[in-house]
mmCIF file of C-alpha atoms in Angstrom:
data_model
loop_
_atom_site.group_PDB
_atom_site.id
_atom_site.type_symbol
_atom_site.label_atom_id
_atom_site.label_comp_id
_atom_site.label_asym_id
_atom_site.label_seq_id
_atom_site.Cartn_x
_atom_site.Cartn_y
_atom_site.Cartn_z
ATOM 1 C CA UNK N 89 -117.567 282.991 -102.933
ATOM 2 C CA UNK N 90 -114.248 281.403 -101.454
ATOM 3 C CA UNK N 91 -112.128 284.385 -102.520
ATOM 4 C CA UNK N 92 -115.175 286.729 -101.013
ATOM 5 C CA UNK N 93 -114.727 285.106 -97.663
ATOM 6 C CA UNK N 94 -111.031 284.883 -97.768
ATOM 7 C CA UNK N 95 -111.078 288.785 -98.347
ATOM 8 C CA UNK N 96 -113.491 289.986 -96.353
ATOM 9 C CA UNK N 97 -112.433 288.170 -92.775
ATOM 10 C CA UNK N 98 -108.459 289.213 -93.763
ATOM 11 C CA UNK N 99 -110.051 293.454 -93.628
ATOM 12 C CA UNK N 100 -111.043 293.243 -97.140
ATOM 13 C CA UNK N 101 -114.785 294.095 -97.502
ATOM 14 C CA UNK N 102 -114.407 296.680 -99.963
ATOM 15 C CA UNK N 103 -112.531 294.459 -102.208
ATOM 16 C CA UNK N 104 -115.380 291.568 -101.807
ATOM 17 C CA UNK N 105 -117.927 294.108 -103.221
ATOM 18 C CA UNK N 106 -116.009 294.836 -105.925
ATOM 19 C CA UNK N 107 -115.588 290.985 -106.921
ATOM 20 C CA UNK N 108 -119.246 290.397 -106.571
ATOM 21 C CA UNK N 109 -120.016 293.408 -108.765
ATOM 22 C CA UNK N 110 -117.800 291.698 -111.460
ATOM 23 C CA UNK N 111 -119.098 288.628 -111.238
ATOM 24 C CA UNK N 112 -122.649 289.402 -111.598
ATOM 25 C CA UNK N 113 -122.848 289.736 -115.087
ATOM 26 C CA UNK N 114 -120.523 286.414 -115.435
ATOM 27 C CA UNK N 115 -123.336 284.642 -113.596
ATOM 28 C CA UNK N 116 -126.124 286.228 -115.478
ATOM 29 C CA UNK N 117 -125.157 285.239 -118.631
ATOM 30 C CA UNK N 118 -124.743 281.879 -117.152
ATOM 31 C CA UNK N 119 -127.987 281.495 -114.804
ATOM 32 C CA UNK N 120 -129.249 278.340 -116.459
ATOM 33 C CA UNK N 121 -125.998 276.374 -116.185
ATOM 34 C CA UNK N 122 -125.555 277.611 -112.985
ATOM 35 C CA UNK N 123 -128.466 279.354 -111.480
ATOM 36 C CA UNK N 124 -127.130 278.990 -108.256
ATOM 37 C CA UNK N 125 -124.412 281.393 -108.959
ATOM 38 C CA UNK N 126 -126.381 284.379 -107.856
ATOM 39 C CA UNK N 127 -127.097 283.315 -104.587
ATOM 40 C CA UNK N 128 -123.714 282.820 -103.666
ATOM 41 C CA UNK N 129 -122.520 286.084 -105.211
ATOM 42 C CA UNK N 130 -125.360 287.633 -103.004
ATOM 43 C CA UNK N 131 -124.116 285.761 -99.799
ATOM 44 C CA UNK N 132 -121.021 287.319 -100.311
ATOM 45 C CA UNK N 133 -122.348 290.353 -100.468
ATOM 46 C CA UNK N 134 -124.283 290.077 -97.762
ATOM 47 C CA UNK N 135 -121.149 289.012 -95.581
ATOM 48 C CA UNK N 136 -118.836 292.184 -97.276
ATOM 49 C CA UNK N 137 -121.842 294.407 -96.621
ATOM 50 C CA UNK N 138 -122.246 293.039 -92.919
ATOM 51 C CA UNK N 139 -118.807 293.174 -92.075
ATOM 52 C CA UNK N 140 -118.206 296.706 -93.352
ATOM 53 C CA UNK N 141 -121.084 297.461 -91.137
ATOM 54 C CA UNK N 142 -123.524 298.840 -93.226
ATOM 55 C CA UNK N 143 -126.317 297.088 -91.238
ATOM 56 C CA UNK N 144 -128.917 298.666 -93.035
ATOM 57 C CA UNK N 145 -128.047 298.029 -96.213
ATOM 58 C CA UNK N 146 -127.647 294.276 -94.840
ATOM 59 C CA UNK N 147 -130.643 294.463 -92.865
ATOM 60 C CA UNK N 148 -132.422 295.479 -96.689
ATOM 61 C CA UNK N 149 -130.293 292.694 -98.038
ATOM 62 C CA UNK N 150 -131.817 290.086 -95.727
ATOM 63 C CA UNK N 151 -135.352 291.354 -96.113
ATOM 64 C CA UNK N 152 -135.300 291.055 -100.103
ATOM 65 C CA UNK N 153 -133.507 287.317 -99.874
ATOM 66 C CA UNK N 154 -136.410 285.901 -97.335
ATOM 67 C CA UNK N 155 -139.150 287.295 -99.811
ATOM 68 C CA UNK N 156 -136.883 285.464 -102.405
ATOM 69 C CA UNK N 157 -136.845 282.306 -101.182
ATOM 70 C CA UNK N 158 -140.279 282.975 -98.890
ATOM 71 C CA UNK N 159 -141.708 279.514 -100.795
ATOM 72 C CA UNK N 160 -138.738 277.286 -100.857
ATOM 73 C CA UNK N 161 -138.800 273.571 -99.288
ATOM 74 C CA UNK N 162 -135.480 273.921 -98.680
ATOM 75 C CA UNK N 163 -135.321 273.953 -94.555
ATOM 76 C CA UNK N 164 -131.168 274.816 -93.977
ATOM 77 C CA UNK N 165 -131.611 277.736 -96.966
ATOM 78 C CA UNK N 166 -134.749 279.212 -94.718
ATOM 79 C CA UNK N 167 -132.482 278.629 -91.537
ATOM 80 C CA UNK N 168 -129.528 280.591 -93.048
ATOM 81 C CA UNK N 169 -131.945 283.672 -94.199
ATOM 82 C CA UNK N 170 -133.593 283.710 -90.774
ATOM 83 C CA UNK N 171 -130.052 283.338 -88.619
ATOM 84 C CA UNK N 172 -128.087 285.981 -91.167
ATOM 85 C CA UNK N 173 -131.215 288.189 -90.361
ATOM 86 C CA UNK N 174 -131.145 287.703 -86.662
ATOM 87 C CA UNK N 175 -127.573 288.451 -86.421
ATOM 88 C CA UNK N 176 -127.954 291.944 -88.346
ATOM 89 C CA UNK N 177 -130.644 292.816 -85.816
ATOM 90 C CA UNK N 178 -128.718 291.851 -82.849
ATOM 91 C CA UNK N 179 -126.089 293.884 -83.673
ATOM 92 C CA UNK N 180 -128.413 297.081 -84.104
ATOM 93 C CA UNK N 181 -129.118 296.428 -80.520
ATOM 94 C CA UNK N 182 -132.765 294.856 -81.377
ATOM 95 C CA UNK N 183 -132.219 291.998 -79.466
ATOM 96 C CA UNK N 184 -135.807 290.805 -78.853
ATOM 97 C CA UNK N 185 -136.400 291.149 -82.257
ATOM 98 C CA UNK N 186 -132.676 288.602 -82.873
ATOM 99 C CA UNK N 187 -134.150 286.296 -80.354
ATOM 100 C CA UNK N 188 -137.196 285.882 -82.449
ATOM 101 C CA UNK N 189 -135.758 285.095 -86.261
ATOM 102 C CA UNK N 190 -132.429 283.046 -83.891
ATOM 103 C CA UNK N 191 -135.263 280.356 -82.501
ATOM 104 C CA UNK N 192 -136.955 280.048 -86.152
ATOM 105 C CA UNK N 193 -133.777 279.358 -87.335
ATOM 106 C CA UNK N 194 -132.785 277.017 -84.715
ATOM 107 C CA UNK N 195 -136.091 274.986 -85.424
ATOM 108 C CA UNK N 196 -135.277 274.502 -88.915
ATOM 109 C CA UNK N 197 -132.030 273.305 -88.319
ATOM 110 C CA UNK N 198 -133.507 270.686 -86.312
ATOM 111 C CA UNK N 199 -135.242 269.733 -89.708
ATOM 112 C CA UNK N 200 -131.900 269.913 -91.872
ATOM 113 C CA UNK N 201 -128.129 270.782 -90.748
ATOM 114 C CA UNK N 202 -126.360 269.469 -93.679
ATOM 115 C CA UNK N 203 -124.225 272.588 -93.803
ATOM 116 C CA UNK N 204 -123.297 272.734 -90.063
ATOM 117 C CA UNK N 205 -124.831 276.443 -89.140
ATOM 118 C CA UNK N 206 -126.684 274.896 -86.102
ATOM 119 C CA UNK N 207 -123.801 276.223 -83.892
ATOM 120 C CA UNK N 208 -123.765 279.289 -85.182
ATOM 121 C CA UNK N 209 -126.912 279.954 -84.805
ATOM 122 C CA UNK N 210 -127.025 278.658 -81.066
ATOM 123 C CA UNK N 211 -122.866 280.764 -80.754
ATOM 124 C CA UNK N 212 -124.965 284.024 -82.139
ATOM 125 C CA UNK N 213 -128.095 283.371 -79.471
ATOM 126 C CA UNK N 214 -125.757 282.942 -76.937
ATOM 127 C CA UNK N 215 -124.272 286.158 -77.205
ATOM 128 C CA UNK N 216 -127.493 288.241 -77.505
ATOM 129 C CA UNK N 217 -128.980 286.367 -74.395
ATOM 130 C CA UNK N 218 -125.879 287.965 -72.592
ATOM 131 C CA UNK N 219 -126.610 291.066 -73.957
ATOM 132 C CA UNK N 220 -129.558 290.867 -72.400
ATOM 133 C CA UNK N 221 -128.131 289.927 -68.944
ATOM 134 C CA UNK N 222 -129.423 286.355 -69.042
ATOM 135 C CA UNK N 223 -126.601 284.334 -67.995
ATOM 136 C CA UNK N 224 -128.977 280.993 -67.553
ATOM 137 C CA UNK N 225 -130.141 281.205 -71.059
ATOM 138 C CA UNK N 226 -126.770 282.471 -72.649
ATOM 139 C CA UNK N 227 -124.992 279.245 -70.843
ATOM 140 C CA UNK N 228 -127.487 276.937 -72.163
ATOM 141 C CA UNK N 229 -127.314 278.196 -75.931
ATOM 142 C CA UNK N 230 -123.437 278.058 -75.619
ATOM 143 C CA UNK N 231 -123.688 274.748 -74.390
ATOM 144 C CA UNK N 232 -126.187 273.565 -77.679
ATOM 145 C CA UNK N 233 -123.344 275.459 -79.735
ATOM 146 C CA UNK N 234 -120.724 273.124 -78.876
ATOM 147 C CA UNK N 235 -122.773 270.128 -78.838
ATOM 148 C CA UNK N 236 -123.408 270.767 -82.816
ATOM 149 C CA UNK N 237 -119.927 271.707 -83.530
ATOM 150 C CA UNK N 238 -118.765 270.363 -86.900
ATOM 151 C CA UNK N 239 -115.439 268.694 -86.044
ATOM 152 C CA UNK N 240 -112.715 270.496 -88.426
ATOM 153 C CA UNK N 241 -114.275 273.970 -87.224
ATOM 154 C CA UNK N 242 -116.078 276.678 -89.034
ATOM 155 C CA UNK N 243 -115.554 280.339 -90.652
ATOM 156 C CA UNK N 244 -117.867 280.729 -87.446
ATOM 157 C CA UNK N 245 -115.720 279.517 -85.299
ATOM 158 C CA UNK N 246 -114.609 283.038 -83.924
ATOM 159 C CA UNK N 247 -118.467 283.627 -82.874
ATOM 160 C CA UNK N 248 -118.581 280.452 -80.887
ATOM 161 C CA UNK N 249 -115.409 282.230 -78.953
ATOM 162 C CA UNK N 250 -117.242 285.280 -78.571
ATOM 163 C CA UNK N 251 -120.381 283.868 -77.150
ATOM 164 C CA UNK N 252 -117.687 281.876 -74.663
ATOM 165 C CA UNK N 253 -116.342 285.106 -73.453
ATOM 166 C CA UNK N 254 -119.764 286.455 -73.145
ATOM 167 C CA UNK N 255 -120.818 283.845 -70.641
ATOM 168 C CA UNK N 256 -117.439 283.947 -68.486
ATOM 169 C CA UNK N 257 -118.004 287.818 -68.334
ATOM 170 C CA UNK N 258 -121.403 287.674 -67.298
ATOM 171 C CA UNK N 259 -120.624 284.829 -64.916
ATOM 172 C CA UNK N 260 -117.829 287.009 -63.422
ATOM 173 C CA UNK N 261 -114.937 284.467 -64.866
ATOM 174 C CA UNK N 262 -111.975 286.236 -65.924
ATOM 175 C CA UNK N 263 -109.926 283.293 -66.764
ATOM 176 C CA UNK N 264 -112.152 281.735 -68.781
ATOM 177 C CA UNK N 265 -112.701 284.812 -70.648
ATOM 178 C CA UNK N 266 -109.521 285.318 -71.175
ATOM 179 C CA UNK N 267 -108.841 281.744 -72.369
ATOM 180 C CA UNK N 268 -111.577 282.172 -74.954
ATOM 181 C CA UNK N 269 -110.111 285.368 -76.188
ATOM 182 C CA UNK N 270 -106.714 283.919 -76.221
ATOM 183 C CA UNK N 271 -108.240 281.341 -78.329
ATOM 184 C CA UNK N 272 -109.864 282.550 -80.632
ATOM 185 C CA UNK N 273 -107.099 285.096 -81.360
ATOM 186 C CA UNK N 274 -104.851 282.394 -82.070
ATOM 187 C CA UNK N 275 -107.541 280.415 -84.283
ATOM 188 C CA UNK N 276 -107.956 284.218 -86.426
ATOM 189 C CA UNK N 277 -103.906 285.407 -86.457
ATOM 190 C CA UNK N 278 -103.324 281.710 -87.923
ATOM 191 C CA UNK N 279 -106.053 281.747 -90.474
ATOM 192 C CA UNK N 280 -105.016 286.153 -91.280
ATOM 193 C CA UNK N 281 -108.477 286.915 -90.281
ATOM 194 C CA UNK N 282 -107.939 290.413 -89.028
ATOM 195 C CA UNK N 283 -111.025 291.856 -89.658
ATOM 196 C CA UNK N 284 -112.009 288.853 -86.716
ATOM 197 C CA UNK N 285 -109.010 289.944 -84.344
ATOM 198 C CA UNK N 286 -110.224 293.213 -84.427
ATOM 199 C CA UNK N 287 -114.149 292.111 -83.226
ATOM 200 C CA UNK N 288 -112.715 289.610 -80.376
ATOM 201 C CA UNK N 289 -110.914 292.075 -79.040
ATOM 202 C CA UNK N 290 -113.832 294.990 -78.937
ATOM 203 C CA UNK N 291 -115.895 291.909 -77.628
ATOM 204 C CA UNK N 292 -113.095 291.688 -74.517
ATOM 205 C CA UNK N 293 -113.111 295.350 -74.358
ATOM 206 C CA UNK N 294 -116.752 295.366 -73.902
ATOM 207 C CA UNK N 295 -116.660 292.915 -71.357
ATOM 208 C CA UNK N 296 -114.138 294.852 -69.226
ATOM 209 C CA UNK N 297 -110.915 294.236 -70.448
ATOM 210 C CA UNK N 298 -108.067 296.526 -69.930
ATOM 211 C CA UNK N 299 -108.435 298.483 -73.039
ATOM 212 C CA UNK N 300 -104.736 299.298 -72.990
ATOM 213 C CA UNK N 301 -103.741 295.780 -73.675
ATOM 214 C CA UNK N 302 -105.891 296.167 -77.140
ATOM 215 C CA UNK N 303 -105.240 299.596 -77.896
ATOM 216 C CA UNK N 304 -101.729 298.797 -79.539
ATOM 217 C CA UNK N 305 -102.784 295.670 -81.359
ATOM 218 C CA UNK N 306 -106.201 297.398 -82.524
ATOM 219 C CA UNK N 307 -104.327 300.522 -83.619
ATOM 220 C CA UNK N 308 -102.252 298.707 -86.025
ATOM 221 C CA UNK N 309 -105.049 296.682 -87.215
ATOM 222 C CA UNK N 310 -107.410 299.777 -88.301
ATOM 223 C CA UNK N 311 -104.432 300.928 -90.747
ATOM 224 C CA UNK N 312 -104.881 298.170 -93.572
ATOM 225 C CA UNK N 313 -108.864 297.504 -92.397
ATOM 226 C CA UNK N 314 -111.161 298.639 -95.247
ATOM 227 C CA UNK N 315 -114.374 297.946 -92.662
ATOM 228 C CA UNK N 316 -115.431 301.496 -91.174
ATOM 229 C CA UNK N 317 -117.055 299.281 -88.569
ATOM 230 C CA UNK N 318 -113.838 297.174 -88.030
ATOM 231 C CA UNK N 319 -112.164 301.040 -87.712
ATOM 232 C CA UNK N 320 -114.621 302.310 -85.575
ATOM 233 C CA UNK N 321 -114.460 299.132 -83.131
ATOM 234 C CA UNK N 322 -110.665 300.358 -83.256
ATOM 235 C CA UNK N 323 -111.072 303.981 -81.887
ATOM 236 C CA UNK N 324 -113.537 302.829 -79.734
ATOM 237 C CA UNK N 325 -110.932 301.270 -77.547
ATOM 238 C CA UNK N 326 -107.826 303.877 -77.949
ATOM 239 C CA UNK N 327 -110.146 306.206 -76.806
ATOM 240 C CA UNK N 328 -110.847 304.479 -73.866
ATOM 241 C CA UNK N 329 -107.594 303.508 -73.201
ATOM 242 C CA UNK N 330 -106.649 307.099 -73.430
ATOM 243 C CA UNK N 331 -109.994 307.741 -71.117
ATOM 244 C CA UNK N 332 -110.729 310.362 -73.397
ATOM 245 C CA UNK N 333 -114.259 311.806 -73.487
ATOM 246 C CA UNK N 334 -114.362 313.680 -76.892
ATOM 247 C CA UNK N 335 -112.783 310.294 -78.807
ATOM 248 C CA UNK N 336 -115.230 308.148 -76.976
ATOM 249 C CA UNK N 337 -118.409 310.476 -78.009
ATOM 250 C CA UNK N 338 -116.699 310.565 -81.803
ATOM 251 C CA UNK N 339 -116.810 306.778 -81.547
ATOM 252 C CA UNK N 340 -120.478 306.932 -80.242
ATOM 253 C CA UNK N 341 -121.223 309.119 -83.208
ATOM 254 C CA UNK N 342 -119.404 306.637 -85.897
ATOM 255 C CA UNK N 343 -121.015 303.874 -84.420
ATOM 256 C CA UNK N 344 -125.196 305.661 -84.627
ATOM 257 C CA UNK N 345 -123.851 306.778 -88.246
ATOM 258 C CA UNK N 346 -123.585 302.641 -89.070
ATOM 259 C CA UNK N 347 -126.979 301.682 -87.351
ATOM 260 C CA UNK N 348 -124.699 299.789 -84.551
ATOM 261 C CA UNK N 349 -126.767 301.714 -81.823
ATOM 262 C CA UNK N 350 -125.907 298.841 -78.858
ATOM 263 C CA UNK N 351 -122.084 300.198 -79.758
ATOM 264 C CA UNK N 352 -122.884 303.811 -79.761
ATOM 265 C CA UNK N 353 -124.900 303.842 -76.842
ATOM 266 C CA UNK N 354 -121.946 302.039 -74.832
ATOM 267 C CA UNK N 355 -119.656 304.253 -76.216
ATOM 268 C CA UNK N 356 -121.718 307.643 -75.325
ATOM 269 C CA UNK N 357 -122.027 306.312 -71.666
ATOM 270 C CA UNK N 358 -118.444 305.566 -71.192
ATOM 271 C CA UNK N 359 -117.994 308.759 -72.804
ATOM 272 C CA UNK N 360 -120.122 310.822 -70.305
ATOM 273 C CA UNK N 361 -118.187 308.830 -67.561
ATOM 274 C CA UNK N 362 -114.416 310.102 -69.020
ATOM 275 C CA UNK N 363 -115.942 313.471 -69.096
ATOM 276 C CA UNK N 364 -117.452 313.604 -65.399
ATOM 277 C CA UNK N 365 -114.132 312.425 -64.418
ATOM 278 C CA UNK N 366 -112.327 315.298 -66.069
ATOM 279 C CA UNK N 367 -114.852 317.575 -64.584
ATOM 280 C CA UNK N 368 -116.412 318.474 -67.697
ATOM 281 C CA UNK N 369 -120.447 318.421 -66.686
ATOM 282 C CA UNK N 370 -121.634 319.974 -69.770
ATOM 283 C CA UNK N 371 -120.135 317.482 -72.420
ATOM 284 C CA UNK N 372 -120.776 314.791 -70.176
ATOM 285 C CA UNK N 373 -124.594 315.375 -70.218
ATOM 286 C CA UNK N 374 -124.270 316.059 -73.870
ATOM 287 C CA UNK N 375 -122.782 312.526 -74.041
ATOM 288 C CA UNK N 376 -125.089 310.880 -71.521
ATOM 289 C CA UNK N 377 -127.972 312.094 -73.635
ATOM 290 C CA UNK N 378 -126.803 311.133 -76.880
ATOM 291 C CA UNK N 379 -126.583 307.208 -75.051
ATOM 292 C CA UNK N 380 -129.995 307.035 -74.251
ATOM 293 C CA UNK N 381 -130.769 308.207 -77.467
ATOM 294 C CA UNK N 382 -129.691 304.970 -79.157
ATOM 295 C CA UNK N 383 -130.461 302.775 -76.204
ATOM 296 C CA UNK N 384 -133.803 303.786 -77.012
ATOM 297 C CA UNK N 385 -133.018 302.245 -80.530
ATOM 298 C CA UNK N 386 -131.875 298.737 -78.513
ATOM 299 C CA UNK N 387 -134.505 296.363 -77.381
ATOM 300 C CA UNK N 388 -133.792 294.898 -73.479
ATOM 301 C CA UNK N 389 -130.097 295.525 -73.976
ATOM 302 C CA UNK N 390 -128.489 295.103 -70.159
ATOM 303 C CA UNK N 391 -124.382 295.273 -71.116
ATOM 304 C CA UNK N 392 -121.428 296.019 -68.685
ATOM 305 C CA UNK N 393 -120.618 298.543 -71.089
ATOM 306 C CA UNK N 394 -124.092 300.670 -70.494
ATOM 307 C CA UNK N 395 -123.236 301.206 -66.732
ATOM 308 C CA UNK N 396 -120.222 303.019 -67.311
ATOM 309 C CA UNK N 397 -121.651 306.243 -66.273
ATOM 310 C CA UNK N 398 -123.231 304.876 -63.474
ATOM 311 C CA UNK N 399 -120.803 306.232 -61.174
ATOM 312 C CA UNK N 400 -123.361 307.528 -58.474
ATOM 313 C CA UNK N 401 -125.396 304.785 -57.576
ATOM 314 C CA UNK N 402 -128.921 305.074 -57.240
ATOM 315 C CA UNK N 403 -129.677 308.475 -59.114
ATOM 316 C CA UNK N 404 -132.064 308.690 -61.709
ATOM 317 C CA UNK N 405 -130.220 310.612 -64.854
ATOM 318 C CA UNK N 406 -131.916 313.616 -64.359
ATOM 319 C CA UNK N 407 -130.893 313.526 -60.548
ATOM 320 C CA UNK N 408 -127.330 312.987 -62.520
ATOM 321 C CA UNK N 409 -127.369 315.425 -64.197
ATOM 322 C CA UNK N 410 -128.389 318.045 -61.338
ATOM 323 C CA UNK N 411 -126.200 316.735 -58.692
ATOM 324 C CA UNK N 412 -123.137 317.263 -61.577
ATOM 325 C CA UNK N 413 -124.046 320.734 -62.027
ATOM 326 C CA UNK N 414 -124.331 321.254 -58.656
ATOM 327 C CA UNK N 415 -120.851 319.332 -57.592
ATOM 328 C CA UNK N 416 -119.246 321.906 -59.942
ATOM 329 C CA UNK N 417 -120.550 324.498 -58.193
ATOM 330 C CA UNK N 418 -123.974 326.025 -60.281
ATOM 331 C CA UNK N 419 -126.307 327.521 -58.255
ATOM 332 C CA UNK N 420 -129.910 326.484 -58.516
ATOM 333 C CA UNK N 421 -130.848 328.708 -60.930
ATOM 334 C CA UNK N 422 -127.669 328.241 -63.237
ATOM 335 C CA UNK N 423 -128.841 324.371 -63.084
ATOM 336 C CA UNK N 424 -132.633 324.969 -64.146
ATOM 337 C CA UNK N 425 -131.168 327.332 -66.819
ATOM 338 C CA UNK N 426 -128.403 324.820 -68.138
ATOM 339 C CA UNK N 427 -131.060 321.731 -68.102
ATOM 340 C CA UNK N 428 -134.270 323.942 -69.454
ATOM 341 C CA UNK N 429 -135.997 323.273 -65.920
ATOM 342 C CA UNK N 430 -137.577 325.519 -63.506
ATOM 343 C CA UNK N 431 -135.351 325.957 -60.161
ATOM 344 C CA UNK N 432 -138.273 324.180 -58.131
ATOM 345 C CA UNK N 433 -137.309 320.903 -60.275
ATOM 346 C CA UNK N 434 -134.052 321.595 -59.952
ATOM 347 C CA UNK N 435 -134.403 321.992 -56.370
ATOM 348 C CA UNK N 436 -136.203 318.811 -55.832
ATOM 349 C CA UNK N 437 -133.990 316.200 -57.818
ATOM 350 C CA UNK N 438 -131.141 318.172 -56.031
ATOM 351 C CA UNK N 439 -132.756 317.318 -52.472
ATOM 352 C CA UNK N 440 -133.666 313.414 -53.924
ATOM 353 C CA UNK N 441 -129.577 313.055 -54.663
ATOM 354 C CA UNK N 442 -128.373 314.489 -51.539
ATOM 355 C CA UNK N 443 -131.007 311.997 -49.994
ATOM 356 C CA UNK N 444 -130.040 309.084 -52.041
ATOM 357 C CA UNK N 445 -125.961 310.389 -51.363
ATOM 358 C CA UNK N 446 -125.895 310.643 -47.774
ATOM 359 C CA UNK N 447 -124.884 313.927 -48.075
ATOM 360 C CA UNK N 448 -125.528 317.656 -47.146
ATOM 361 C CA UNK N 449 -123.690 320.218 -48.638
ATOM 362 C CA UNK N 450 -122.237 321.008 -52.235
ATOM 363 C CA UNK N 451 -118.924 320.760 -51.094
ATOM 364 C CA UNK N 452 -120.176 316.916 -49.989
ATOM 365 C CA UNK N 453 -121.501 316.306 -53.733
ATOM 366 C CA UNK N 454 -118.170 317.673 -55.421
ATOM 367 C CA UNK N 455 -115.923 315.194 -53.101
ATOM 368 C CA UNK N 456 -118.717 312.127 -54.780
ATOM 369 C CA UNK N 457 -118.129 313.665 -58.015
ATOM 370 C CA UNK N 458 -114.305 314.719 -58.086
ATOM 371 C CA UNK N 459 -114.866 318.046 -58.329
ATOM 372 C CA UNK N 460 -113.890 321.613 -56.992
ATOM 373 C CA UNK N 461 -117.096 323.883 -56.541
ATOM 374 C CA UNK N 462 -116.619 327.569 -57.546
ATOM 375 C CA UNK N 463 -115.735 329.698 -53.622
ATOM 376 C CA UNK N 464 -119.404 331.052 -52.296
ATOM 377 C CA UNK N 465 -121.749 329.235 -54.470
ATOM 378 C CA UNK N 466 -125.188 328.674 -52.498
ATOM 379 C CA UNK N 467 -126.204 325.484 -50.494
ATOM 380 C CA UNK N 468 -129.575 324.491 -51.225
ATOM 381 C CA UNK N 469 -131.807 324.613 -48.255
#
C-alpha cells in the first residue's frame, strides 16, 4: 500500500496497478493471517485507477466496495467508501450527486475519525460547492477542513490547497490564490509528488491563471507522467496558452474519452472561444456544441472555466451561433442552411442579437465579433 501511494502521487499509476496485480495472489494465499490484505491492495487500486483517470472503472470500483462492506459496524471504513465515491462523482461533473455521498460521509466521521479523513472529506466538499458557484458554503466547508486537520499533514494535504484556491477564486482573491498554489506546490515538489503538481496547477488554470506561467512546468511534467488524465490536464493548458482552438477541442475530446465531462466541457467552451477569436465560426460552433454536450453530463456545475465563450453577453447560444455566422458575413439563408434552420428562425434570433447588441448592421456585429464580413453580403431588414 505505502509503495502504491508513493508511486502513484510521483506519476506512477501504471506501475501501482501492476504491484497490486502481483500482490493479489500473495494476499490470497494469506487471507486468514491477514485478511485485511485485500482491502488495502484494493485501495490502492482504487487510488492508481482514480488517478490515471479512469473514473469509470473507479466509479465501478467504489460501487462493488460499498456493497462489500454495505453491513459493516465499522463507521470511518463506511466514511472512506462514501467520500472515495463522492470524489469520483465530483470529478465527472455530478456534483449534486458528490454533495450527497460528501455529507454521509461527513456524518460518519462525526461518529469515528481515528484515521484523520474528516478534512478531506470537508477539503473535497469545499471544492465541489465552488464548482457550483457557492462561495458561502465552499468557505464554510474549507473552514471545517482546517479545523480537523491532523497536525503532521496528510497525503490529502494537496486537496485542502485546492479547495483554498477554490474559495479565493470564487471570492475574487488573487493573492490568496496564489499563496495556496504556491503552497501546495512547494508541499508536492518536496514530497516528488508530480502527478499532484500537475492537478494544482490545472486547478489555477481553471481558476484563471495565466496559463503561460504553467505551460512550461506542465509540459515537462506530462513527459515521465504515466496518468492519461495527469497528460491530458497537461495539454489542456499548452493549448490554451498557445490560444489554440483545435488543441483545446482535442483536450475536450481526451477529457469526455475519461468520463471527466466538467473538464471537457470547460475545455470545448474555451475552445469555441479561441476559435471565434481566430474567426473560425464553423469549428467554433462545432466546439460550443460538443461543451454542452458534456455539461449536460454535469449536475449544477457554474465554473469560471464554462463562461469562456461567453464573449457576447446576453445571447442565448443559438442567438451565438447566428450572430457568428452573420458577423462573418453569411447571408440569411447561408445561416439557416449551415445551422439546419429555416431563414425565418434565422431571421428572428438574428433580430433578438442585434436587439440584445445595440447594433444595426452586419458590419456592426463583425466589429463585436472581430471579424471582416465578405463585400455585399445582405443586411437583414
Amino acid at each position: 500500500m505505502a509503495c502504491g501511494v508513493l508511486r502513484t502521487t510521483s506519476g506512477r499509476c501504471e506501475d501501482t496497478l501492476a504491484l497490486c496485480d502481483e500482490m493479489v495472489p500473495v494476499a490470497l494465499r494469506n487471507v486468514e493471517e491477514r485478511p485485511e490484505a485485500l482491502g488495502w491492495i484494493a485501495a490502492a487500486q482504487m487510488l492508481a485507477t482514480y488517478v490515471r483517470g479512469d473514473l469509470q472503472v473507479a466509479e465501478a470500483l467504489g460501487d462493488a466496495v460499498e456493497a462489500l462492506i454495505a453491513d459493516t459496524p465499522d463507521p470511518t471504513l463506511r466514511a472512506g467508501s462514501l467520500m472515495s465515491r463522492g470524489l469520483v462523482q465530483a470529478d465527472r461533473g455530478r456534483l449534486a450527486t458528490a454533495l450527497r455521498l460528501l455529507r454521509q460521509a461527513a456524518a460518519l466521521h462525526e461518529l469515528d475519525n481515528r484515521r484523520g479523513y474528516q478534512s478531506w472529506c470537508f477539503a473535497i466538499t469545499a471544492k465541489v460547492h465552488a464548482e457550483r458557484g457557492e462561495l458561502d458554503a465552499a468557505r464554510d466547508a474549507l473552514a471545517a477542513a482546517r479545523r480537523h486537520l491532523w497536525p503532521g499533514g496528510q497525503v490529502f494535504a494537496g486537496d485542502l490547497q485546492v479547495a483554498a484556491m477554490w474559495v479565493a477564486g470564487l471570492a475574487g482573491d488573487r493573492r490568496e490564490l496564489e499563496r495556496a498554489l504556491a503552497d501546495g506546490l512547494a508541499w508536492a515538489g518536496a514530497e516528488g509528488m508530480t502527478s499532484v503538481e500537475i492537478g494544482l496547477r490545472h486547478e489555477a488554470v481553471r481558476l484563471g491563471q495565466p496559463p503561460r506561467s504553467h505551460a512550461s512546468a506542465m509540459a515537462l511534467l506530462a513527459r515521465d507522467e504515466q496518468s492519461p488524465w495527469g497528460r491530458a490536464q497537461a495539454a489542456h493548458v499548452v493549448a490554451l496558452a498557445a490560444d489554440d482552438g483545435a488543441a483545446l477541442a482535442e483536450a475536450g475530446g481526451r477529457f469526455a474519452a475519461l468520463g471527466v465531462h466538467l473538464h471537457a466541457a470547460e475545455a470545448y467552451a474555451q475552445a469555441a472561444a479561441a476559435h471565434r477569436r481566430a474567426g473560425a465560426t464553423g469549428p467554433a460552433i462545432a466546439a460550443r456544441r460538443a461543451g454542452e454536450g458534456q455539461l449536460a453530463r454535469c449536475e449544477e456545475a457554474d465554473t469560471p472555466a464554462l463562461r469562456a465563450d461567453d464573449q457576447v453577453g446576453g445571447l442565448t447560444g443559438r442567438e451565438l451561433d447566428v450572430a457568428a455566422l452573420a458577423a462573418a458575413g453569411r447571408s440569411n439563408q447561408e445561416v439557416a442552411e449551415a445551422l439546419g434552420i429555416s431563414i425565418r428562425t434565422a431571421e428572428t434570433h438574428l433580430q433578438r442579437a442585434f436587439a440584445k447588441l445595440g447594433v444595426h448592421r452586419r458590419r456592426e456585429l463583425a466589429a463585436i465579433f472581430g471579424t471582416d464580413p465578405r463585400e455585399g453580403s445582405p443586411n437583414p431588414g
